[in-house]
Short mmCIF file of C-alpha atoms in Angstrom, two decimals:
data_model
loop_
_atom_site.label_atom_id
_atom_site.label_comp_id
_atom_site.label_asym_id
_atom_site.label_seq_id
_atom_site.Cartn_x
_atom_site.Cartn_y
_atom_site.Cartn_z
CA MET W 4 18.73 -59.97 136.02
CA THR W 5 15.63 -61.99 135.27
CA PRO W 6 12.52 -59.81 135.19
CA PRO W 7 9.73 -60.82 137.49
CA LYS W 8 7.04 -62.96 135.98
CA PRO W 9 3.75 -61.22 135.30
CA THR W 10 1.19 -61.82 137.96
CA SER W 11 -2.54 -61.89 137.79
CA SER W 12 -2.52 -58.33 139.11
CA CYS W 13 -0.18 -57.30 136.30
CA PRO W 14 -0.76 -59.25 133.11
CA ALA W 15 2.01 -58.34 130.68
CA ALA W 16 -0.03 -58.59 127.51
CA PRO W 17 -3.09 -56.44 128.08
CA ALA W 18 -2.72 -52.70 128.60
CA PRO W 19 -2.79 -50.70 130.70
CA ALA W 20 -0.37 -52.46 133.07
CA ASP W 21 -0.82 -52.52 136.84
CA PRO W 22 0.91 -49.37 138.18
CA ARG W 23 2.41 -51.46 141.04
CA CYS W 24 4.42 -53.56 138.57
CA PRO W 25 8.13 -52.53 138.41
CA VAL W 26 8.37 -53.52 134.74
CA ASP W 27 7.69 -50.91 132.03
CA HIS W 28 5.76 -52.96 129.50
CA GLY W 29 5.11 -49.93 127.24
CA ALA W 30 1.90 -49.29 125.30
CA ARG W 31 0.91 -51.96 122.87
CA PRO W 32 1.05 -50.31 119.43
CA ALA W 33 -2.33 -49.81 117.82
CA PRO W 34 -2.82 -51.84 114.69
CA PRO W 35 -2.35 -49.74 111.55
CA PRO W 36 -5.64 -48.43 110.22
CA ARG W 37 -7.00 -50.38 107.32
CA PRO W 38 -6.91 -48.28 104.18
CA ALA W 39 -10.34 -47.28 103.00
CA SER W 40 -11.53 -49.24 100.01
CA LEU W 41 -13.05 -47.96 96.81
CA PRO W 42 -16.83 -47.64 96.94
CA PRO W 43 -19.00 -50.59 95.92
CA GLY W 44 -20.44 -50.69 92.45
CA PRO W 45 -21.34 -52.84 89.49
CA ARG W 46 -18.71 -54.97 87.79
CA GLY W 47 -19.80 -53.84 84.36
CA TRP W 48 -19.07 -55.54 81.06
CA PRO W 49 -15.63 -56.23 79.61
CA ALA W 50 -14.07 -53.18 77.91
CA VAL W 51 -17.15 -50.97 78.31
CA GLY W 52 -17.87 -51.24 82.05
CA ALA W 53 -21.19 -49.66 83.01
CA LEU W 54 -21.19 -47.33 80.02
CA PRO W 55 -24.24 -49.00 78.37
CA LEU W 56 -26.26 -48.35 81.55
CA LEU W 57 -25.34 -44.66 81.47
CA LEU W 58 -25.99 -44.28 77.75
CA ARG W 59 -29.37 -45.98 78.06
CA ASP W 60 -30.62 -43.35 80.52
CA ILE W 61 -28.16 -40.89 82.02
CA TYR W 62 -30.95 -39.55 84.27
CA ARG W 63 -32.34 -42.73 85.83
CA ALA W 64 -29.02 -44.59 86.00
CA PRO W 65 -27.84 -42.75 89.17
CA GLU W 66 -31.09 -43.66 90.93
CA ARG W 67 -30.68 -47.34 90.03
CA LEU W 68 -27.06 -47.34 91.15
CA ARG W 69 -27.96 -45.59 94.42
CA ASP W 70 -30.77 -48.03 95.19
CA ARG W 71 -28.48 -51.02 94.57
CA TYR W 72 -25.14 -49.88 96.00
CA GLY W 73 -25.74 -46.90 98.30
CA ASP W 74 -24.85 -43.23 98.35
CA VAL W 75 -21.25 -43.54 97.13
CA VAL W 76 -20.81 -45.76 94.09
CA ARG W 77 -17.84 -46.63 91.90
CA VAL W 78 -19.08 -46.69 88.32
CA PRO W 79 -16.71 -48.62 86.04
CA VAL W 80 -16.24 -46.84 82.72
CA PRO W 81 -13.53 -47.09 80.09
CA GLY W 82 -10.90 -44.40 80.42
CA ARG W 83 -8.19 -42.99 82.59
CA ALA W 84 -10.08 -41.86 85.70
CA GLU W 85 -12.33 -43.46 88.29
CA LEU W 86 -15.96 -42.31 88.17
CA ILE W 87 -17.44 -41.96 91.66
CA LEU W 88 -21.17 -41.23 91.98
CA VAL W 89 -22.22 -39.33 95.14
CA ASN W 90 -25.90 -39.30 96.16
CA ASP W 91 -25.78 -38.05 99.76
CA PRO W 92 -26.67 -34.34 100.23
CA ASP W 93 -24.33 -34.10 103.24
CA LEU W 94 -21.46 -35.33 101.08
CA VAL W 95 -22.50 -32.91 98.33
CA VAL W 96 -22.16 -30.07 100.85
CA GLU W 97 -18.76 -31.47 101.83
CA VAL W 98 -17.53 -31.50 98.23
CA PHE W 99 -19.09 -28.21 97.11
CA ASN W 100 -18.74 -26.17 100.29
CA ARG W 101 -16.94 -27.42 103.39
CA ARG W 102 -13.98 -28.87 101.47
CA ALA W 103 -14.38 -26.99 98.21
CA SER W 104 -10.68 -26.09 98.11
CA ASP W 105 -9.78 -29.81 98.07
CA TYR W 106 -11.55 -30.26 94.74
CA GLY W 107 -10.91 -28.75 91.34
CA LYS W 108 -13.13 -28.48 88.31
CA GLY W 109 -11.06 -31.14 86.60
CA GLU W 110 -10.34 -32.13 83.03
CA MET W 111 -13.98 -32.74 82.20
CA ASN W 112 -14.93 -29.12 82.91
CA TYR W 113 -11.74 -27.68 81.44
CA ALA W 114 -12.71 -29.38 78.17
CA LEU W 115 -15.72 -27.08 77.84
CA PHE W 116 -13.46 -24.12 77.11
CA SER W 117 -10.30 -25.82 75.85
CA SER W 118 -10.38 -23.32 72.96
CA GLU W 119 -9.60 -20.48 75.40
CA ARG W 120 -6.11 -19.60 76.62
CA HIS W 121 -7.81 -17.93 79.58
CA LEU W 122 -10.33 -20.27 81.21
CA PRO W 123 -13.47 -18.33 82.20
CA LEU W 124 -14.64 -18.21 85.79
CA PRO W 125 -17.07 -21.17 85.69
CA VAL W 126 -14.29 -23.66 84.88
CA SER W 127 -11.11 -22.07 86.24
CA ASP W 128 -9.31 -23.08 89.44
CA GLY W 129 -6.76 -21.83 91.96
CA GLU W 130 -5.42 -18.28 91.87
CA PRO W 131 -6.87 -17.44 88.43
CA TRP W 132 -10.33 -18.36 89.75
CA LYS W 133 -9.84 -16.37 92.97
CA ARG W 134 -8.67 -13.27 91.08
CA MET W 135 -11.53 -13.38 88.60
CA ARG W 136 -14.10 -14.09 91.32
CA ARG W 137 -12.92 -11.00 93.22
CA LEU W 138 -13.20 -8.97 90.04
CA LEU W 139 -16.58 -10.20 88.86
CA SER W 140 -18.58 -11.03 91.98
CA PRO W 141 -19.29 -7.40 92.98
CA LYS W 142 -20.65 -6.77 89.49
CA PHE W 143 -23.52 -9.20 90.06
CA GLY W 144 -24.84 -7.83 93.34
CA ALA W 145 -28.38 -6.57 93.88
CA ARG W 146 -27.52 -2.91 93.14
CA GLN W 147 -25.75 -3.74 89.89
CA LEU W 148 -28.59 -5.98 88.72
CA GLU W 149 -31.10 -3.24 89.49
CA ALA W 150 -29.09 -1.01 87.15
CA VAL W 151 -29.38 -3.47 84.25
CA SER W 152 -32.99 -4.44 84.99
CA PRO W 153 -34.50 -1.89 82.55
CA LEU W 154 -32.38 -3.39 79.76
CA VAL W 155 -33.57 -6.89 80.71
CA ARG W 156 -37.22 -5.83 80.80
CA GLU W 157 -37.04 -3.99 77.45
CA ALA W 158 -35.52 -7.00 75.70
CA ILE W 159 -38.15 -9.34 77.18
CA GLU W 160 -41.07 -7.10 76.22
CA GLU W 161 -39.82 -6.69 72.65
CA ARG W 162 -39.52 -10.45 72.17
CA ILE W 163 -42.79 -11.43 73.85
CA ASP W 164 -44.68 -8.80 71.82
CA ARG W 165 -43.76 -10.78 68.70
CA TRP W 166 -45.55 -13.88 69.92
CA GLN W 167 -48.89 -12.16 69.32
CA GLU W 168 -48.94 -13.43 65.72
CA HIS W 169 -49.41 -16.98 67.04
CA VAL W 170 -52.45 -16.21 69.22
CA GLY W 171 -55.55 -18.03 68.04
CA SER W 172 -53.82 -19.51 64.98
CA GLY W 173 -54.12 -23.04 66.33
CA ARG W 174 -50.66 -23.77 64.96
CA PRO W 175 -48.29 -25.38 67.48
CA VAL W 176 -45.16 -23.42 68.26
CA ASP W 177 -42.07 -25.06 69.75
CA LEU W 178 -41.52 -22.61 72.59
CA ASP W 179 -37.88 -23.66 72.91
CA GLY W 180 -37.12 -21.44 69.91
CA PRO W 181 -38.81 -18.24 71.17
CA TRP W 182 -37.40 -18.73 74.68
CA SER W 183 -33.91 -19.18 73.21
CA ASP W 184 -34.27 -15.99 71.15
CA LEU W 185 -35.55 -14.18 74.23
CA THR W 186 -32.78 -15.29 76.58
CA MET W 187 -30.09 -14.51 73.99
CA SER W 188 -31.62 -11.08 73.39
CA VAL W 189 -31.73 -10.43 77.14
CA LEU W 190 -28.12 -11.49 77.64
CA LEU W 191 -26.79 -9.40 74.77
CA ARG W 192 -28.85 -6.35 75.75
CA SER W 193 -27.81 -6.53 79.41
CA MET W 194 -24.17 -7.00 78.40
CA PHE W 195 -23.87 -4.46 75.59
CA THR W 196 -26.89 -2.07 75.94
CA THR W 197 -27.11 -1.64 72.18
CA ARG W 198 -29.94 -3.34 70.33
CA ILE W 199 -28.50 -6.27 68.44
CA ASP W 200 -30.18 -6.91 65.09
CA ASP W 201 -32.34 -10.02 64.65
CA ARG W 202 -29.93 -11.67 62.23
CA THR W 203 -27.05 -11.44 64.72
CA ILE W 204 -29.25 -12.78 67.52
CA ASP W 205 -30.27 -15.72 65.33
CA GLU W 206 -26.62 -16.38 64.46
CA ALA W 207 -25.67 -16.17 68.14
CA VAL W 208 -28.37 -18.70 69.08
CA VAL W 209 -27.12 -21.13 66.43
CA ALA W 210 -23.46 -20.59 67.37
CA PHE W 211 -23.97 -21.13 71.10
CA ARG W 212 -26.25 -24.13 70.57
CA THR W 213 -23.70 -25.72 68.23
CA PHE W 214 -20.94 -24.98 70.70
CA ALA W 215 -23.02 -26.58 73.48
CA TYR W 216 -23.38 -29.84 71.52
CA TYR W 217 -19.68 -29.85 70.70
CA ALA W 218 -18.75 -29.03 74.31
CA ALA W 219 -20.92 -31.89 75.61
CA PHE W 220 -19.04 -34.37 73.43
CA LYS W 221 -15.71 -32.85 74.48
CA MET W 222 -16.63 -33.33 78.13
CA ILE W 223 -17.57 -36.96 77.58
CA ALA W 224 -14.39 -37.59 75.58
CA THR W 225 -12.03 -36.39 78.33
CA ASN W 226 -12.04 -39.88 79.85
CA ALA W 227 -11.82 -41.69 76.52
CA PRO W 228 -8.65 -42.64 74.63
CA ARG W 229 -7.03 -39.54 73.16
CA GLY W 230 -7.20 -38.71 69.49
CA LEU W 231 -10.73 -39.92 68.78
CA PRO W 232 -12.66 -37.75 66.29
CA LEU W 233 -15.54 -35.87 67.90
CA PRO W 234 -19.05 -35.33 66.57
CA TYR W 235 -19.76 -31.69 65.77
CA GLN W 236 -16.03 -30.91 65.73
CA ARG W 237 -15.93 -28.87 62.52
CA ARG W 238 -19.22 -27.14 63.25
CA GLY W 239 -18.15 -26.57 66.86
CA GLU W 240 -14.87 -24.97 65.88
CA ARG W 241 -16.66 -22.81 63.31
CA ALA W 242 -19.09 -21.70 66.04
CA ILE W 243 -16.18 -20.79 68.32
CA ARG W 244 -14.66 -18.62 65.58
CA TRP W 245 -17.99 -16.81 65.15
CA ILE W 246 -18.31 -16.25 68.91
CA HIS W 247 -14.74 -14.94 69.19
CA ALA W 248 -15.19 -12.53 66.28
CA PHE W 249 -18.50 -11.22 67.65
CA LEU W 250 -17.23 -10.67 71.20
CA ASP W 251 -13.96 -9.12 69.99
CA ARG W 252 -15.98 -6.67 67.90
CA MET W 253 -18.21 -5.70 70.84
CA VAL W 254 -15.21 -5.06 73.10
CA ARG W 255 -13.35 -3.14 70.37
CA GLU W 256 -16.34 -0.92 69.63
CA ARG W 257 -16.89 -0.16 73.31
CA ARG W 258 -13.25 0.78 73.85
CA ALA W 259 -13.42 3.07 70.83
CA ALA W 260 -16.63 4.69 72.08
CA GLN W 261 -14.97 5.82 75.36
CA LEU W 262 -18.26 6.46 77.12
CA PRO W 263 -17.80 9.66 79.17
CA ASP W 264 -20.17 8.62 81.95
CA GLY W 265 -19.31 4.94 81.96
CA GLY W 266 -22.31 2.69 81.56
CA SER W 267 -24.59 0.35 83.43
CA ASP W 268 -24.30 -2.72 81.23
CA ILE W 269 -22.22 -5.77 82.10
CA LEU W 270 -19.46 -5.10 79.57
CA GLN W 271 -18.84 -1.65 81.03
CA MET W 272 -18.82 -3.07 84.55
CA LEU W 273 -16.16 -5.56 83.46
CA LEU W 274 -14.12 -2.89 81.66
CA ASP W 275 -14.17 -0.76 84.82
CA ALA W 276 -13.21 -3.64 87.13
CA VAL W 277 -9.66 -3.68 88.52
CA ASP W 278 -8.00 -6.21 90.81
CA ASP W 279 -6.18 -5.50 94.09
CA ASP W 280 -3.12 -4.32 92.14
CA GLY W 281 -5.17 -1.90 90.05
CA ARG W 282 -4.89 -4.15 87.01
CA PRO W 283 -7.86 -4.26 84.62
CA MET W 284 -8.89 -7.28 82.59
CA THR W 285 -7.12 -7.90 79.30
CA ASP W 286 -9.12 -8.14 76.08
CA GLU W 287 -8.53 -11.89 76.05
CA GLU W 288 -9.84 -12.20 79.61
CA LEU W 289 -12.84 -10.05 78.73
CA ARG W 290 -13.69 -12.20 75.74
CA SER W 291 -13.41 -15.45 77.70
CA GLU W 292 -15.51 -14.17 80.59
CA LEU W 293 -18.21 -12.85 78.26
CA PHE W 294 -18.13 -16.21 76.46
CA GLY W 295 -18.60 -18.03 79.77
CA LEU W 296 -21.38 -15.72 80.96
CA ILE W 297 -23.42 -16.08 77.76
CA PHE W 298 -22.89 -19.83 77.60
CA GLY W 299 -23.85 -20.26 81.25
CA GLY W 300 -26.98 -18.11 81.03
CA PHE W 301 -28.39 -18.81 77.59
CA GLU W 302 -29.66 -22.35 77.22
CA THR W 303 -30.03 -23.00 80.96
CA THR W 304 -32.61 -20.25 81.44
CA ALA W 305 -34.42 -20.97 78.17
CA SER W 306 -34.80 -24.66 79.04
CA ALA W 307 -36.00 -23.88 82.57
CA LEU W 308 -38.64 -21.50 81.20
CA SER W 309 -39.92 -24.18 78.81
CA TRP W 310 -40.21 -26.63 81.71
CA THR W 311 -42.06 -23.98 83.73
CA VAL W 312 -44.60 -23.32 80.97
CA ALA W 313 -45.20 -27.06 80.54
CA MET W 314 -45.72 -27.61 84.27
CA LEU W 315 -48.14 -24.68 84.52
CA ASP W 316 -50.32 -26.04 81.72
CA LEU W 317 -50.36 -29.49 83.33
CA HIS W 318 -51.29 -28.00 86.74
CA PRO W 319 -54.02 -25.35 86.26
CA ASP W 320 -54.48 -24.90 90.01
CA VAL W 321 -50.85 -23.79 90.31
CA ALA W 322 -51.26 -21.53 87.27
CA ALA W 323 -54.32 -19.88 88.83
CA THR W 324 -52.47 -19.14 92.07
CA LEU W 325 -49.56 -17.70 90.10
CA ASP W 326 -51.87 -15.51 88.02
CA ASP W 327 -53.42 -14.12 91.21
CA GLU W 328 -49.97 -13.16 92.50
CA ILE W 329 -49.10 -11.50 89.19
CA ALA W 330 -52.42 -9.61 89.15
CA ALA W 331 -51.63 -8.18 92.59
CA LEU W 332 -48.68 -6.32 91.05
CA GLY W 333 -51.03 -4.16 88.98
CA ASP W 334 -50.51 -3.36 85.31
CA ALA W 335 -47.13 -1.61 85.44
CA PRO W 336 -44.12 -3.39 83.92
CA PRO W 337 -42.26 -5.46 86.51
CA THR W 338 -39.20 -3.96 88.17
CA ALA W 339 -36.39 -5.27 90.33
CA ALA W 340 -38.31 -3.96 93.36
CA ASP W 341 -41.19 -6.32 92.50
CA LEU W 342 -39.11 -9.49 92.85
CA ASP W 343 -39.74 -9.71 96.60
CA ARG W 344 -43.49 -9.56 95.89
CA LEU W 345 -43.37 -12.73 93.78
CA PRO W 346 -42.53 -15.53 96.23
CA TYR W 347 -44.92 -18.00 94.60
CA LEU W 348 -43.49 -17.33 91.13
CA HIS W 349 -40.03 -17.97 92.57
CA ALA W 350 -41.29 -21.26 94.02
CA VAL W 351 -42.93 -22.25 90.72
CA PHE W 352 -39.68 -21.64 88.85
CA ASP W 353 -37.70 -23.56 91.48
CA GLU W 354 -40.11 -26.50 91.38
CA ALA W 355 -39.89 -26.63 87.58
CA GLN W 356 -36.09 -26.61 87.86
CA ARG W 357 -36.26 -29.37 90.47
CA LEU W 358 -38.21 -31.67 88.15
CA GLN W 359 -36.09 -30.62 85.17
CA GLY W 360 -32.90 -31.64 86.98
CA GLY W 361 -29.50 -31.51 85.33
CA PRO W 362 -27.61 -34.72 84.54
CA MET W 363 -24.28 -33.86 86.09
CA PHE W 364 -22.01 -31.70 88.17
CA SER W 365 -18.46 -32.93 88.54
CA ARG W 366 -15.45 -32.22 90.69
CA THR W 367 -11.98 -33.76 90.86
CA PRO W 368 -10.07 -34.28 94.14
CA ILE W 369 -6.63 -32.67 94.11
CA GLU W 370 -5.25 -35.41 96.39
CA ASP W 371 -6.38 -38.87 97.47
CA THR W 372 -9.31 -38.42 99.82
CA GLU W 373 -12.32 -40.15 101.38
CA LEU W 374 -16.04 -39.65 101.00
CA GLY W 375 -18.52 -41.48 103.18
CA GLY W 376 -15.75 -43.79 104.43
CA HIS W 377 -14.67 -44.79 100.92
CA ARG W 378 -11.43 -44.04 99.14
CA VAL W 379 -11.61 -41.56 96.29
CA PRO W 380 -8.34 -41.42 94.34
CA ARG W 381 -6.74 -38.20 93.21
CA GLY W 382 -7.90 -37.31 89.71
CA SER W 383 -11.20 -39.17 90.00
CA ILE W 384 -14.36 -37.72 88.53
CA VAL W 385 -16.82 -37.16 91.38
CA TRP W 386 -20.24 -37.25 89.72
CA ILE W 387 -23.17 -35.52 91.38
CA SER W 388 -26.55 -35.94 89.68
CA PRO W 389 -28.99 -33.09 90.40
CA TYR W 390 -31.73 -35.15 88.74
CA ALA W 391 -31.30 -37.99 91.25
CA LEU W 392 -30.93 -35.67 94.24
CA HIS W 393 -33.98 -33.62 93.23
CA ARG W 394 -36.17 -36.75 93.18
CA ASP W 395 -34.81 -38.68 96.14
CA PRO W 396 -37.81 -39.61 98.36
CA ARG W 397 -35.57 -39.45 101.43
CA HIS W 398 -35.28 -35.68 100.95
CA TRP W 399 -38.46 -34.76 99.06
CA ARG W 400 -42.04 -35.57 99.98
CA ASP W 401 -43.85 -37.11 97.00
CA PRO W 402 -40.93 -36.17 94.73
CA GLU W 403 -42.61 -36.83 91.37
CA ARG W 404 -45.39 -34.35 92.15
CA PHE W 405 -45.21 -30.75 90.94
CA ASP W 406 -45.79 -28.85 94.17
CA PRO W 407 -44.32 -25.33 94.42
CA ALA W 408 -45.74 -24.96 97.95
CA ARG W 409 -43.08 -27.36 99.22
CA PHE W 410 -40.52 -24.52 99.11
CA ALA W 411 -42.51 -22.57 101.71
CA ARG W 412 -43.74 -25.61 103.67
CA ASP W 413 -40.84 -28.05 103.85
CA GLU W 414 -37.28 -27.78 105.06
CA ILE W 415 -35.13 -28.21 101.96
CA HIS W 416 -31.65 -29.66 102.39
CA LYS W 417 -29.30 -27.32 100.54
CA GLY W 418 -27.34 -30.30 99.23
CA ALA W 419 -30.48 -31.81 97.69
CA PHE W 420 -31.44 -28.84 95.48
CA LEU W 421 -28.78 -27.74 93.01
CA PRO W 422 -30.16 -25.72 90.08
CA PHE W 423 -27.27 -23.26 90.45
CA GLY W 424 -24.72 -25.35 92.31
CA LEU W 425 -23.60 -24.70 95.87
CA GLY W 426 -20.84 -23.11 97.91
CA PRO W 427 -18.13 -20.73 96.68
CA ARG W 428 -18.56 -22.02 93.10
CA LYS W 429 -22.31 -21.35 93.06
CA CYS W 430 -23.43 -19.74 89.80
CA MET W 431 -22.64 -16.04 89.98
CA GLY W 432 -25.43 -15.25 87.52
CA MET W 433 -28.16 -16.79 89.70
CA ARG W 434 -29.75 -13.44 90.61
CA LEU W 435 -29.79 -12.39 86.96
CA ALA W 436 -31.43 -15.70 85.99
CA TYR W 437 -34.17 -15.31 88.62
CA MET W 438 -34.82 -11.71 87.57
CA GLU W 439 -34.99 -12.70 83.90
CA ALA W 440 -37.33 -15.61 84.65
CA ALA W 441 -39.60 -13.44 86.80
CA PHE W 442 -39.85 -10.65 84.22
CA ALA W 443 -40.43 -13.18 81.42
CA LEU W 444 -43.13 -15.15 83.23
CA VAL W 445 -44.97 -12.04 84.45
CA THR W 446 -44.94 -10.51 80.96
CA ALA W 447 -45.92 -13.75 79.20
CA ARG W 448 -48.72 -14.68 81.64
CA ARG W 449 -50.24 -11.20 81.33
CA ARG W 450 -50.50 -11.54 77.56
CA TYR W 451 -50.95 -15.22 76.74
CA ARG W 452 -52.07 -18.64 77.83
CA PHE W 453 -50.10 -21.66 76.64
CA ARG W 454 -51.65 -25.03 75.86
CA LEU W 455 -49.41 -28.05 75.32
CA ALA W 456 -50.01 -30.16 72.23
CA PRO W 457 -52.54 -32.96 72.92
CA GLY W 458 -50.91 -35.99 74.48
CA PHE W 459 -47.57 -34.27 75.02
CA VAL W 460 -45.74 -35.48 78.13
CA PRO W 461 -42.49 -33.77 79.18
CA ARG W 462 -39.57 -36.19 78.91
CA HIS W 463 -35.96 -35.44 79.63
CA GLN W 464 -33.55 -34.77 76.78
CA PHE W 465 -29.84 -34.96 77.62
CA HIS W 466 -27.85 -31.84 76.90
CA ILE W 467 -25.61 -29.41 78.76
CA SER W 468 -28.87 -28.29 80.35
CA THR W 469 -31.83 -30.65 80.39
CA GLY W 470 -34.34 -30.01 77.64
CA MET W 471 -37.55 -31.79 76.70
CA LYS W 472 -37.74 -34.43 73.99
CA GLY W 473 -39.65 -32.90 71.13
CA GLY W 474 -39.21 -29.38 72.47
CA CYS W 475 -42.13 -27.57 74.09
CA PRO W 476 -44.99 -27.61 71.54
CA VAL W 477 -47.77 -25.18 72.51
CA THR W 478 -50.60 -23.17 71.04
CA LEU W 479 -51.02 -19.58 72.22
CA HIS W 480 -54.34 -18.10 73.38
CA PRO W 481 -55.61 -14.83 74.86
CA PRO W 482 -55.09 -14.60 78.63
CA ARG W 483 -58.81 -14.49 79.42
CA ALA W 484 -60.05 -17.15 77.05
CA ALA W 485 -63.15 -18.75 78.58
CA ALA W 486 -62.10 -22.32 77.82
CA LEU W 487 -58.85 -23.41 76.27
CA PRO W 488 -58.85 -26.45 73.98
CA ARG W 489 -57.29 -29.61 75.31
#
């Protein structure tokens, strides 16, 4: 039987067909979707790709790439994995929060602690991360931090008292050193209660700084050909051995002490922690987690405090407002209960961290995925630059200006401000860092005024956490000096 010819009332080609037509034409199949393409980006140079651009200025490079190619950029670099730069806060929230389970920490982050058989919480993934997060997270709540706050305050006061010898001397002091000693002292006191002698604190500062340099090179080398010798390798491995021996000794001594009433420090909290099966942490897990906590809280806080001091000296109006808020507390030492009475200090510290800006967070998609309509292959390195996000004029009014009031005045996109990360992987020690910074700034501002060396301009220095080129050179003066030298 010959089928009837299509009529004008029932054209065979277009769909839908006229319902009066006796012929079942069927639905025309939709064309297959075009696969998403890789993001746009520079071609780069033969063999080295865009690596020279990144090495020239790891901070400004993401801004230049964003302005030229958009919010998702493929950055050609030598190595085994694609490097995808993401500059859109909404996509940052997608990677860090809404689809956090689709992304792992990846080889670059694992390299930080490749010396450890147990990866500590900041760089672990999957079930090990979930188990350790359940164990550790309750130990960093408000009540637990209030318990360790006297230890934090004591360590800060002891260290800041020592700065008195520099007052009025006129000799510049690189404040990076004293802040590093202070933050290490605070961390060790809050973790172990016992007063650690000065020599051990100095050795710990050197060991963790050396490890940080070594770890930075290890991270960079994860995408390079295997087998290349690394700068700082011997010194880095020696630092790791010192750190292991020190932490093993602290755990061993605490187990031997068998404190009858437990304790309020972080080590005791970790020793007392058990998972859902009633299983405590092993000594190896304890050592790795203590390693990760000290590493994550040492240089980051010290660098942020140096940036804060520099910004306050450059902006005396902000410093005056902060001093008024501190004066309203009275003369008693600060306590955890005072933190809610220091909103401007919190904003000052946040604004200093915004301008400080870290060079990189990274994640790795577990499977092929898309971001912003572009293909992102499995195993890629998704690069998020806090520095670029913190200074993007689309999300910050007058972004180069130091303006703590913006945190009370403006609506801040949570994906555009990342001093502690975002989502389920947000830094667990954030509350401790804010408490330490508040106690340190209150104590220091009550006792001293800091004047930057003449002509000093803060410039970014690449490291695990962003420092300042040349450190933070200051002279110290009494808090009520009539006129400080410029």
